[in-house]
Coordinates of C-alpha atoms and ligand atoms in Angstrom, one line a residue:
X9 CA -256.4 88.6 -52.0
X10 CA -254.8 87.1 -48.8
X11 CA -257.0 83.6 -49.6
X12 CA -256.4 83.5 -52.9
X13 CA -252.7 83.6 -52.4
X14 CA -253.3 81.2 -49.3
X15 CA -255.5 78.9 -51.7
X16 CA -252.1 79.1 -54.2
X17 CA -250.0 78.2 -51.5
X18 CA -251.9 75.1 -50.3
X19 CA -252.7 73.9 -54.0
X20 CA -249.4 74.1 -55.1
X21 CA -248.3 71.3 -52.4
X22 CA -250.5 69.0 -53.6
X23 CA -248.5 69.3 -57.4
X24 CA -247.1 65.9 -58.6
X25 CA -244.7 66.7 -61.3
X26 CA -244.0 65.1 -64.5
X27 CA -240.3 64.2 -62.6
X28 CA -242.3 63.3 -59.7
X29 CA -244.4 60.8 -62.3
X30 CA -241.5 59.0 -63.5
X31 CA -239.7 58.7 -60.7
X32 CA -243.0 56.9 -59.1
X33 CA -243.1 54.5 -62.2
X34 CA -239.9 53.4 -61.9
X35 CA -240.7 52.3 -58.2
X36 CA -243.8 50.8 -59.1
X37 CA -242.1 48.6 -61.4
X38 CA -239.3 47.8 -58.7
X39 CA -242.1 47.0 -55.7
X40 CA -244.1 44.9 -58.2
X41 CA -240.6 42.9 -59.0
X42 CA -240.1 42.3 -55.5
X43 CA -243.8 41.4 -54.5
X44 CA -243.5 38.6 -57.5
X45 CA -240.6 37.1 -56.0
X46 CA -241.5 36.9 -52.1
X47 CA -244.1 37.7 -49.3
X48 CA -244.4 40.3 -46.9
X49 CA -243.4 43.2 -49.2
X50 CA -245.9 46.3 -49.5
X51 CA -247.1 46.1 -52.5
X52 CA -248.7 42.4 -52.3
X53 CA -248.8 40.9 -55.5
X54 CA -251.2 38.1 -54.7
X55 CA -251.7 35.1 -57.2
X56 CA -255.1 34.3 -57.4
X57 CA -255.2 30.9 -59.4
X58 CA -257.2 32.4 -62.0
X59 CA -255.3 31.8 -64.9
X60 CA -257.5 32.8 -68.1
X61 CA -260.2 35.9 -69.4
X62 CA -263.2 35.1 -70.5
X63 CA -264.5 35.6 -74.4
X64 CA -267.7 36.4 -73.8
X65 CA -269.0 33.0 -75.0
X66 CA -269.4 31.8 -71.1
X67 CA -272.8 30.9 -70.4
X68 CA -274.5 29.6 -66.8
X69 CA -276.0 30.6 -63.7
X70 CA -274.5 31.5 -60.9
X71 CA -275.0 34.0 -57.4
X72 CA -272.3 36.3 -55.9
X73 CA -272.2 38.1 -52.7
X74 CA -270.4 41.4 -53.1
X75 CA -268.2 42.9 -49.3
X76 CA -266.4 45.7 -49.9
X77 CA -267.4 48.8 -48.2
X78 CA -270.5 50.3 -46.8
X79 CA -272.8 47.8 -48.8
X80 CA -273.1 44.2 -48.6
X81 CA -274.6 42.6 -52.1
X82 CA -276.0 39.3 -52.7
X83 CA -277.0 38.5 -56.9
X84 CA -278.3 35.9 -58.8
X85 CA -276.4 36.0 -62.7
X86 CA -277.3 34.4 -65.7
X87 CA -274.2 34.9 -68.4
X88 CA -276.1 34.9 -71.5
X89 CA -273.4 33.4 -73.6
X90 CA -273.4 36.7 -76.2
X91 CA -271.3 38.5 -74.1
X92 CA -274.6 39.8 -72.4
X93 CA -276.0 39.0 -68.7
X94 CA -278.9 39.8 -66.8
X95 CA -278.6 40.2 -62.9
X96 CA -280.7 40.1 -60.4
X97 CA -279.8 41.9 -56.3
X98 CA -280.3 42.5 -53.1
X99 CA -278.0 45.6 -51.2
X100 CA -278.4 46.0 -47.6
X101 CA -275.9 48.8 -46.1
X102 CA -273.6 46.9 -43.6
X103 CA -274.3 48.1 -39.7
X104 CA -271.5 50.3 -38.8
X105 CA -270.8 48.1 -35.5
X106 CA -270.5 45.1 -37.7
X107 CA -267.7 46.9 -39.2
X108 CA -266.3 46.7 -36.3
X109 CA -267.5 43.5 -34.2
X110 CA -265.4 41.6 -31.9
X111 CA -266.2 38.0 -33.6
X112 CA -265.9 37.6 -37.1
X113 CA -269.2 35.3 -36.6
X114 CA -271.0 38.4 -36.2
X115 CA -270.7 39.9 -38.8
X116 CA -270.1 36.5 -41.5
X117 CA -273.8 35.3 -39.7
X118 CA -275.1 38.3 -40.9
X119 CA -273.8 38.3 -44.6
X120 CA -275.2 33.8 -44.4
X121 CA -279.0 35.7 -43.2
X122 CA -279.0 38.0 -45.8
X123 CA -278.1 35.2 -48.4
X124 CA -280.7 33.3 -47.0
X125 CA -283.5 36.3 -47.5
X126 CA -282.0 36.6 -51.1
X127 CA -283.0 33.0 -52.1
X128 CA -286.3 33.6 -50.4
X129 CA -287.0 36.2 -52.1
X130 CA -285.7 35.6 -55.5
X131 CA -285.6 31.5 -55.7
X132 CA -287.9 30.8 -53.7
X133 CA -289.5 27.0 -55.3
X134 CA -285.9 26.1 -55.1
X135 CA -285.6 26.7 -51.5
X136 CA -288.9 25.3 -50.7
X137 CA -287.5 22.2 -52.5
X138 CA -284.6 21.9 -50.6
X139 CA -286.6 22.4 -47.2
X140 CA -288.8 20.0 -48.1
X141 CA -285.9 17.1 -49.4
X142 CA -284.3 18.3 -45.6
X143 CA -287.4 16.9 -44.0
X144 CA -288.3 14.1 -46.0
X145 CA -284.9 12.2 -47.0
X146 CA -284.0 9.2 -44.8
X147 CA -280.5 7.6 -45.6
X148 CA -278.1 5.6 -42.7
X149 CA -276.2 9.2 -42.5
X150 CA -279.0 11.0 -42.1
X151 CA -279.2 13.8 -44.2
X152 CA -276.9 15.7 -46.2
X153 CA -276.9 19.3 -47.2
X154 CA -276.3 19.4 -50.8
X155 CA -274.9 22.6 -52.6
X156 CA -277.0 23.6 -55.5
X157 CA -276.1 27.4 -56.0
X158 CA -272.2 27.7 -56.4
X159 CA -271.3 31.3 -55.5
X160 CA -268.2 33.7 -55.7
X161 CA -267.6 35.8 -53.1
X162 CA -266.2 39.3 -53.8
X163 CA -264.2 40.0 -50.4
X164 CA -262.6 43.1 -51.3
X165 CA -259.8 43.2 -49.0
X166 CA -256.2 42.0 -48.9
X167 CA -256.3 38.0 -48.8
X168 CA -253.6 36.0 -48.9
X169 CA -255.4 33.4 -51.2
X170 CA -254.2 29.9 -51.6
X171 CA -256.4 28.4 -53.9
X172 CA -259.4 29.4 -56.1
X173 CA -261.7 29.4 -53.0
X174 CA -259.5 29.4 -50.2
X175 CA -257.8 32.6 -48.6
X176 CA -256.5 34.0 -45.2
X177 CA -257.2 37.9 -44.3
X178 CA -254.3 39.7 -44.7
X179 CA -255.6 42.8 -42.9
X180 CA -259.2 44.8 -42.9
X181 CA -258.7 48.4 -44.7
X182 CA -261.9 51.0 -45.1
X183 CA -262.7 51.2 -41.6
X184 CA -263.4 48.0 -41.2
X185 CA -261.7 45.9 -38.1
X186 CA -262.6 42.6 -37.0
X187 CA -259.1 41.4 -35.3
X188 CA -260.7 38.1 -34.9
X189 CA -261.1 37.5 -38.5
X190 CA -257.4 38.5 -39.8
X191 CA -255.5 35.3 -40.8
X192 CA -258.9 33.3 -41.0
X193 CA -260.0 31.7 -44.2
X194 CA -263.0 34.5 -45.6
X195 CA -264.5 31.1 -47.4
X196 CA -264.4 28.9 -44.4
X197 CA -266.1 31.9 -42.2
X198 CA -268.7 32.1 -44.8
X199 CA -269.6 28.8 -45.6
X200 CA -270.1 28.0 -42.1
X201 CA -272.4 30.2 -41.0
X202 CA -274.2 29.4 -44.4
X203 CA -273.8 25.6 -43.3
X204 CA -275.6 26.7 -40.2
X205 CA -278.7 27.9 -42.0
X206 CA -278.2 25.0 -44.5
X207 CA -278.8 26.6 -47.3
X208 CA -277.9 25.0 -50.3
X209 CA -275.1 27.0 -51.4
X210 CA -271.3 26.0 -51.8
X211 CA -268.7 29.4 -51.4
X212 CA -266.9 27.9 -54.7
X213 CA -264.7 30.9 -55.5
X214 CA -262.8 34.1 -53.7
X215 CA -262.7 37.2 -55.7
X216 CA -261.5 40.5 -55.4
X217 CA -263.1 43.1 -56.9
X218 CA -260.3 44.2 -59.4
X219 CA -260.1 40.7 -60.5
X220 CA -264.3 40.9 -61.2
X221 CA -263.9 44.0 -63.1
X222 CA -260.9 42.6 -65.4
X223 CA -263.0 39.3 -65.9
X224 CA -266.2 41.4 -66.2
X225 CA -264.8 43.5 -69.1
X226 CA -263.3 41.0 -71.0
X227 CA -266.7 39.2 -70.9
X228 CA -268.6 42.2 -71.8
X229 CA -266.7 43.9 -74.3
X230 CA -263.4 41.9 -74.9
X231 CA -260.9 44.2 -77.5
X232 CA -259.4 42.3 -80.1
X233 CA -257.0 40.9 -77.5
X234 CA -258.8 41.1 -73.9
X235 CA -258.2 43.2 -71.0
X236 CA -255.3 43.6 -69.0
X237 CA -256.4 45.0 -66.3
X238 CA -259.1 45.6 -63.7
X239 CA -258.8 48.3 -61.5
X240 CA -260.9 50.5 -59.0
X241 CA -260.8 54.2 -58.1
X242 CA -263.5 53.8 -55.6
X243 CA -263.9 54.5 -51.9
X244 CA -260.6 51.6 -52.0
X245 CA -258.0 51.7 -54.8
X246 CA -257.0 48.7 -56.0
X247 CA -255.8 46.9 -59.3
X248 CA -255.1 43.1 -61.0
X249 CA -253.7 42.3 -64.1
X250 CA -252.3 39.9 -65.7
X251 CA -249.0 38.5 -65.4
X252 CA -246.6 35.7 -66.8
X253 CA -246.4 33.0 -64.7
X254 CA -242.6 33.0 -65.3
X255 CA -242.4 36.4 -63.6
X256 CA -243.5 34.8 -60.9
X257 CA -241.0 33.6 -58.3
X258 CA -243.0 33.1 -55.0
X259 CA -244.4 29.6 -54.1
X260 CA -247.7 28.9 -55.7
X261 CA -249.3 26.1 -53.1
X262 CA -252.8 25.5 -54.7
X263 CA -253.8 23.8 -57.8
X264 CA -253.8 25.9 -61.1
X265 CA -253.9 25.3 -64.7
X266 CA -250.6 26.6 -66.2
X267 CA -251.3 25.3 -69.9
X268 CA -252.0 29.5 -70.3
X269 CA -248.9 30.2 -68.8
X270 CA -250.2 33.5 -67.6
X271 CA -252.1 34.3 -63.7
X272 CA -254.2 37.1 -62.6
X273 CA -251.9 39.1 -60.3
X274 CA -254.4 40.8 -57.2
X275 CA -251.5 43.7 -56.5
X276 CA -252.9 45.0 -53.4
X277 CA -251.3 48.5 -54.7
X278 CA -253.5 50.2 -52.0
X279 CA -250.3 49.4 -50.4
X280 CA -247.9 51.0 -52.4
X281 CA -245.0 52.7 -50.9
X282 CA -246.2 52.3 -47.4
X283 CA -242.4 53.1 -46.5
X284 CA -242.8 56.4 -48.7
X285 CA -239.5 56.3 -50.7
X286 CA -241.9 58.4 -53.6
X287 CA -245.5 59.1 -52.5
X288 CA -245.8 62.7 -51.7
X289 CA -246.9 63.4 -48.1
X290 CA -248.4 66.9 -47.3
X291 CA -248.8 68.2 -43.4
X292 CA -252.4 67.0 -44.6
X293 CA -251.9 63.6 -45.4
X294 CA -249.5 63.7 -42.1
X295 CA -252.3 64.8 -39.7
X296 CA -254.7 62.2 -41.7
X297 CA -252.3 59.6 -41.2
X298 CA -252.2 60.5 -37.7
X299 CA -256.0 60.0 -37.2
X300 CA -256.4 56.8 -39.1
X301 CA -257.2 52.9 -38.0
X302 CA -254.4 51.5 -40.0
X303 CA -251.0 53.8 -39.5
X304 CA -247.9 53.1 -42.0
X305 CA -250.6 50.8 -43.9
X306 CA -252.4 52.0 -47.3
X307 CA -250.5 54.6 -47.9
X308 CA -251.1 55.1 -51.5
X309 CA -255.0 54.4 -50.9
X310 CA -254.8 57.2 -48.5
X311 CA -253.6 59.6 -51.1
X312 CA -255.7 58.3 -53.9
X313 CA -259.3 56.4 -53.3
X314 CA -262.7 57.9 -52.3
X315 CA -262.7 57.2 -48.4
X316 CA -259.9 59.6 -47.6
X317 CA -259.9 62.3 -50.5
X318 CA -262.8 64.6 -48.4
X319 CA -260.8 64.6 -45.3
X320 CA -257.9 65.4 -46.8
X321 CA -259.9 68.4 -48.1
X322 CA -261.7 69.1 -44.6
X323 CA -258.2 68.9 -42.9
X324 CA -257.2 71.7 -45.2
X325 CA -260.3 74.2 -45.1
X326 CA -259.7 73.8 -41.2
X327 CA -256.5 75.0 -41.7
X328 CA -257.9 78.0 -43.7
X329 CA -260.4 79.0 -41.5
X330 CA -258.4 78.8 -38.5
X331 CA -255.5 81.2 -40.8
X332 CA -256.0 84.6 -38.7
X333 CA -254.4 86.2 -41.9
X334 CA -257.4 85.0 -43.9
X335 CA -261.3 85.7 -44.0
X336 CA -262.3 82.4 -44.9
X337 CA -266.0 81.2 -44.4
X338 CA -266.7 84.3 -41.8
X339 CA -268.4 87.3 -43.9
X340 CA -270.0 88.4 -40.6
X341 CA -270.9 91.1 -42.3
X342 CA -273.8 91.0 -45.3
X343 CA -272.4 93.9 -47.2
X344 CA -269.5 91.4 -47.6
X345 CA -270.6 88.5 -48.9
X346 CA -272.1 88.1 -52.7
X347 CA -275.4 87.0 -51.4
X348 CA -276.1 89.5 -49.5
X349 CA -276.3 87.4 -46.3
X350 CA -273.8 86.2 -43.6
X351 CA -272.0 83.0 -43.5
X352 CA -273.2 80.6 -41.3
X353 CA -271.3 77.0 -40.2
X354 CA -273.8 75.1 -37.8
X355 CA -272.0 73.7 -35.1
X356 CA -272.6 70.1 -36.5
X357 CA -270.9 70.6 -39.6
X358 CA -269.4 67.7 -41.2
X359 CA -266.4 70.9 -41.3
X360 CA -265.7 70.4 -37.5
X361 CA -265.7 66.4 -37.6
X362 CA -263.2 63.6 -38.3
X363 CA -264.0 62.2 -42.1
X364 CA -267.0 64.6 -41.7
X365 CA -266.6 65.7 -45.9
X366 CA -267.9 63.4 -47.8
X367 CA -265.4 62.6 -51.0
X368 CA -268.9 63.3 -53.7
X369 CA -269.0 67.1 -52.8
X370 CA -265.6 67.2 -54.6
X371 CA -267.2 65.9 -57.8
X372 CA -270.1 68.4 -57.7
X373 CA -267.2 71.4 -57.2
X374 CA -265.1 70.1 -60.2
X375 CA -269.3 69.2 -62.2
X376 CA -269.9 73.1 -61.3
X377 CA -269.0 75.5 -63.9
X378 CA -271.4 78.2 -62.8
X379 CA -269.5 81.5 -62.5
X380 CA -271.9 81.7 -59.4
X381 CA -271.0 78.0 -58.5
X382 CA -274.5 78.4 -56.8
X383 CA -274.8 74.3 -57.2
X384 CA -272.0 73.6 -55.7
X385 CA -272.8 76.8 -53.1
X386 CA -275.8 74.7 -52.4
X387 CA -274.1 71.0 -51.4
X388 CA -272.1 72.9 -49.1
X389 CA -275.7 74.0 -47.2
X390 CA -277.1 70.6 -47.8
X391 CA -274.2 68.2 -47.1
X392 CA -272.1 70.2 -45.1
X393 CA -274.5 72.8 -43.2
X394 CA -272.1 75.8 -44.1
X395 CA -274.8 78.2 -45.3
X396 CA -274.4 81.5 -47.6
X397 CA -270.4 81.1 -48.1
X398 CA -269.1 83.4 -50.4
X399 CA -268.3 83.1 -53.7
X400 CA -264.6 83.5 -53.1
X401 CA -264.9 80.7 -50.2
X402 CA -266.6 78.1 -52.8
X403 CA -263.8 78.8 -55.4
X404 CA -260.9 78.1 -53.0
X405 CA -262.6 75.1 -51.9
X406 CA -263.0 74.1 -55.5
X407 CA -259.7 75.0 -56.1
X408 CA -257.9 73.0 -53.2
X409 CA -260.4 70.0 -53.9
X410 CA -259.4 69.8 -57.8
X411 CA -255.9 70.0 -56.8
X412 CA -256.1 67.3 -54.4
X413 CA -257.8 64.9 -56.9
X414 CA -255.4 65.8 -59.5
X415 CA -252.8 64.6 -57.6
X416 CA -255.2 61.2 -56.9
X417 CA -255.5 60.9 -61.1
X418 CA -251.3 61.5 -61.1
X419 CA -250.7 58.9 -58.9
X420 CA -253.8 56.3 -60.5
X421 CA -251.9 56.8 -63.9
X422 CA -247.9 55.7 -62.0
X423 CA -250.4 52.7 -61.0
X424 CA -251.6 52.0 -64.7
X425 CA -248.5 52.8 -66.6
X426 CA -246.1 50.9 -64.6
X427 CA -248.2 47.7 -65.1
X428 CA -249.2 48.8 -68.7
X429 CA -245.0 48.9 -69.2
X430 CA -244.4 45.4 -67.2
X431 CA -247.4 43.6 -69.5
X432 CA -245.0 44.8 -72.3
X433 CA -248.1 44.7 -74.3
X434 CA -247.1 48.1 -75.9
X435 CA -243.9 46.7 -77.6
X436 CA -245.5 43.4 -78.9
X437 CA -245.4 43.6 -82.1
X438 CA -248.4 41.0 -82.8
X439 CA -250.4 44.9 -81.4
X440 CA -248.8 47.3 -83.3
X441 CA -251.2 50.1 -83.0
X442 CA -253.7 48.2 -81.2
X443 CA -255.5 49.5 -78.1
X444 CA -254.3 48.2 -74.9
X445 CA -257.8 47.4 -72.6
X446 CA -258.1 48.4 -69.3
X447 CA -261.5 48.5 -67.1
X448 CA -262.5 50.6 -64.1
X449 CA -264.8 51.1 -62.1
X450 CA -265.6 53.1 -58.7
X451 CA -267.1 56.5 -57.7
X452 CA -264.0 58.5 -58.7
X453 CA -264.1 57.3 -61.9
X454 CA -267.7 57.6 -62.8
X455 CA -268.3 60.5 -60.7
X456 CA -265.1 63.0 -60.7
X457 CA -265.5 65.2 -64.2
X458 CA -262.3 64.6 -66.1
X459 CA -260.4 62.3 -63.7
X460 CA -260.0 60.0 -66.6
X461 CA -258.3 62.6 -68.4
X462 CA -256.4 63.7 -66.0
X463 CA -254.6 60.0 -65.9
X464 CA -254.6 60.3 -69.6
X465 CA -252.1 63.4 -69.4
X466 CA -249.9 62.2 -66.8
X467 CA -249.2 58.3 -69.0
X468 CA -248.6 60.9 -72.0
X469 CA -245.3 62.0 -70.0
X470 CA -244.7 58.8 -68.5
X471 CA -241.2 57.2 -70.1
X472 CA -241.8 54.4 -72.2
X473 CA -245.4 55.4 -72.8
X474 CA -245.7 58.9 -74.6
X475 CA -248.0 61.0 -76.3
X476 CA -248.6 58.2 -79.1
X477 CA -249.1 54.8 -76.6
X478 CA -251.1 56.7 -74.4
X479 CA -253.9 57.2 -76.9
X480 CA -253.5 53.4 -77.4
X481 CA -254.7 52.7 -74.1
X482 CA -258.4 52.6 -73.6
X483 CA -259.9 53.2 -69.9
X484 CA -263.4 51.7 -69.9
X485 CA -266.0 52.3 -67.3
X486 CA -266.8 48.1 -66.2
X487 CA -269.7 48.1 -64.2
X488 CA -270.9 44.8 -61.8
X489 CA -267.5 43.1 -61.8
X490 CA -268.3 42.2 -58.4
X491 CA -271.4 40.4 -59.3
X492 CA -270.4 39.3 -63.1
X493 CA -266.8 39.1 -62.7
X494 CA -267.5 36.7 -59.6
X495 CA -270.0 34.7 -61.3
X496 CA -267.4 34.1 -64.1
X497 CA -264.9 32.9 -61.3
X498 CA -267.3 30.8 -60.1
X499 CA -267.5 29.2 -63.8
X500 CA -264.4 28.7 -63.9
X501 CA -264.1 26.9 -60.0
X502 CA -267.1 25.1 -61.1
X503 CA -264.7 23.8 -64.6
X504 CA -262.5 22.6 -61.6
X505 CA -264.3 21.0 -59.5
X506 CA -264.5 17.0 -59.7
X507 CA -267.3 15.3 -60.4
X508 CA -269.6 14.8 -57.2
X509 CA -270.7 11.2 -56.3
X510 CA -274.2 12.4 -55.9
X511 CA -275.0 12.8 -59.2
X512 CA -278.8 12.3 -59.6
X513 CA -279.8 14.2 -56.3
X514 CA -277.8 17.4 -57.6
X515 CA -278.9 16.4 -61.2
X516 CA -282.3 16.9 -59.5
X517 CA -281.8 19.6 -57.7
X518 CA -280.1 21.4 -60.4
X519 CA -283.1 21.0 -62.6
X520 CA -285.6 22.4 -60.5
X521 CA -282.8 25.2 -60.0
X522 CA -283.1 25.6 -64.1
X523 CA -287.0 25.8 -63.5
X524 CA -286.9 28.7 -60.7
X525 CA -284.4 30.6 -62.8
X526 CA -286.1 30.5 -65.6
X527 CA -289.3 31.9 -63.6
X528 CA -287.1 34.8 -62.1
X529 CA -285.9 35.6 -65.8
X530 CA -289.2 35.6 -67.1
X531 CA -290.5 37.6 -64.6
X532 CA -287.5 40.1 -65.2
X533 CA -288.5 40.4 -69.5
X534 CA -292.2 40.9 -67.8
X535 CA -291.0 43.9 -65.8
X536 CA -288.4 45.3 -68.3
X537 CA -291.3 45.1 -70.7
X538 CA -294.1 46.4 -68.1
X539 CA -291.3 50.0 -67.5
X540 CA -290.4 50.3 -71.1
X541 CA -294.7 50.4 -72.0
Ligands
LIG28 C1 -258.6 46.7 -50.7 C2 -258.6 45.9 -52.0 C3 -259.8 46.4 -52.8 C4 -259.8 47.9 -52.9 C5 -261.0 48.4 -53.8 C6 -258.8 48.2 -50.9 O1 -258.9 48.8 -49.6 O2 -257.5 46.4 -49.9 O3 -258.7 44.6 -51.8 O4 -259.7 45.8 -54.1 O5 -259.9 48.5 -51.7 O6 -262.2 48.0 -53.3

């Protein structure tokens, strides 16, 4: 009795109430506002000089690299044209001291070798090609390294970005922190150590990888009237959308087309409220706070996105067990406990350690509906080496954990309806009764049972949404918009870019490129064909 009432106690502080809801709108609205009109505020607002959606009719080929947590990506794309795409990639998980080098060379060398292994690997003729034009060309300058890939690089951190390719690091957020490389140009970093290897690729656009999911999804299943937002509830949060250009007061300094007169806004909302005028802070999120790389930065992240959910959770089943008014997690005793054993926590339980819960065991409490929760029962032995708990143990844990990601799916939807109100797509009367598109992606999303519709009934009770707009607005699961969504950046860099002096040699080089591709995308129906046999 004394845990369940405990377990009350604790989930009832992570309630965010409909008042609480509203009130967090309405500041939304007011950061956004101030972010649009000057730098330095805490909820960024960064233009991105990306200024249109794509239709789906975009056709090319084009390679991404994808850095944004604990893997780096590199892909080969080819937009089919039909609002289709096949893709082709590489993941290798970043080394933990990486994360954390002293020289941003370090770790950028590493990303430029990995690229290098990709083209190896997957374009292989066209490499050779280039190797072998290295060797042989003689010209008065010697020889010079001509891009033949252009790539978009998903850098999914906050950039301050001055032009479509160009942008200085703000500051490094999931545990990543690399001094050396904040208020360096991420492009510059990368195409130098890829200049170093000489391979022939050109860094032609900087994307974050909200901005590939909004570009993804209207490429891959545009609504009547596109997206208007891309947004990710992964192990980051993070959302861009799209925004009238005369809403926009700060200094735009690199070239854009405005004949749209919309941008896509990159609006860094992992920042949110860092001074806390709304975001509810538990002794939880205190002692988190307390522990974390980046104090009085991220706040909202920190109540929301995949990286800190399961500590948030640890932080409190520490506090139960430690509770000398509470059996939590210690039937010593078999006739106790429901399975007849006694509870067991190894001594290296992920329980005992900083970030030592892993954010996915809260998806497989919520995905258990067992009344024995024995699945759930068993991630806690595998994943956290807490063998035999109890049943009453597993359902407070489940209990505190739904509460805790409820609260994340509250605060997603202030997020989404405050930029759903400020599009004003829901009072334009050329949509009357049209869905309003928004894609996501990330492991809460896709993984957390119902988190969807738990943002769903906090925009129902949102003012200026309601029961009726709320059904109007579609949350898709966008998959790839760091690879897609970059590649379609890179199409439209690549629609900006002059024409280069060195026509036939690219013209050359291009067409072999064409040849190779064509290879890998035969080779990829031949194996496609060969698993579906
Ligand atoms: C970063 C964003 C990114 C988000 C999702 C955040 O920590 O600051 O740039 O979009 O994570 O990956």
């Amino acid at each position: 009795m004394a845990l369940e009432a405990e377990t009350q106690a604790i989930v009832e502080q992570f309630e965010f109430s409909d008042d609480d809801v509203n009130k967090a709108v309405k500041e939304f609205l007011r950061q956004m506002d101030e972010g649009l009109s000057k730098d330095g505020t805490s909820l960024s607002q960064i233009p991105t000089y990306v200024t249109s959606v794509p239709n789906g009719s975009e056709k090319g080929r084009y390679m991404a690299v994808d850095l944004g947590g604990t893997n780096f990506r590199v892909c080969s794309i080819k937009l089919n044209g039909d609002h289709t795409f096949s893709l082709t990639y590489n993941k290798v998980t970043i080394p933990k001291e990486l994360m954390v080098a002293k020289t941003a060379q370090e770790l950028f060398g590493f990303l430029a070798l990995e690229i290098k292994k990709f083209l190896q690997e997957h374009h292989g003729e066209v490499f050779e090609h280039h190797l072998k034009r290295r060797l042989t060309v003689s010209s008065p300058d010697g020889f010079k390294d001509e891009p033949i890939f252009r790539m978009g690089f998903t850098f999914s951190f906050p950039v301050k970005q001055v032009g479509i390719n160009k942008g200085t690091l703000i500051r490094w957020t999931k545990g990543f922190d690399i001094p050396d490389a904040v208020g360096k140009d991420v492009c510059a970093l990368l195409q130098e150590e890829i200049d170093k290897l000489h391979l022939p690729v050109r860094v032609a656009a900087l994307v974050n990888d909200t901005v590939g999911t909004l570009m993804a999804r209207s490429y891959t299943s545009p609504g009547k009237y596109g997206s208007i937002l891309g947004a990710i509830f992964g192990t980051g949060t993070n959302g861009a959308y799209i925004e009238k250009l005369s809403h926009l007061k700060k200094d735009l300094v690199g070239e854009y087309d405005n004949s749209t007169g919309q941008m896509v806004i990159n609006t860094e909302w992992g920042s949110f409220d860092n001074q806390l005028n709304v975001l509810p802070s538990t002794k939880w999120d205190n002692a988190l706070e307390e522990g974390s790389i980046n104090p009085g930065f991220q706040m909202y992240e920190k109540r929301v996105s995949g990286m800190f959910l399961g500590e948030i959770l640890r932080l409190t089943m520490l506090d139960l067990y430690n509770n000398p008014n509470v059996s939590f997690l210690k039937d010593e005793n078999s006739s106790f406990n429901d399975l007849g054993s006694v509870t067991v926590i190894d001594r290296d339980s992920g329980l005992y350690k900083p970030w030592g819960v892993d954010t996915a065991i809260m998806s497989k409490a919520e995905a258990d509906q067992g009344s024995e929760l024995s699945v759930f029962r068993e991630s806690l032995e595998k994943e956290l080496k807490i063998y035999a708990a109890a049943l009453e143990d597993a359902v407070a844990i489940k209990r505190i954990a739904h509460a805790i990601v409820r609260r994340a799916a509250r605060l997603a939807a202030v997020a989404i309806g405050a930029i759903v109100i400020q599009t004003g797509k829901l009072n334009d009367p050329e949509l009357l009764g049209e869905k309003i598109d928004i894609g996501v992606d990330g492991s809460l999303v896709e993984h957390y049972p119902g988190f969807r519709d738990m943002i769903k009934e906090a925009l129902k009770i949102t003012d200026g949404i309601g029961e009726v707009n709320a059904k109007r607005i579609e949350i898709g699961l966008t998959q790839d918009g760091s690879g897609v969504g970059a590649a379609l950046i890179a199409l439209v860099a690549a629609r900006m870019e002059q024409k280069d002096t060195n026509a036939d040699y690219i013209g050359e080089l291009r067409s072999a490129v064409q040849e190779g591709a064509s290879a890998v995308d035969e080779k990829a129906a031949l194996d496609e064909k060969a698993t579906s046999d």
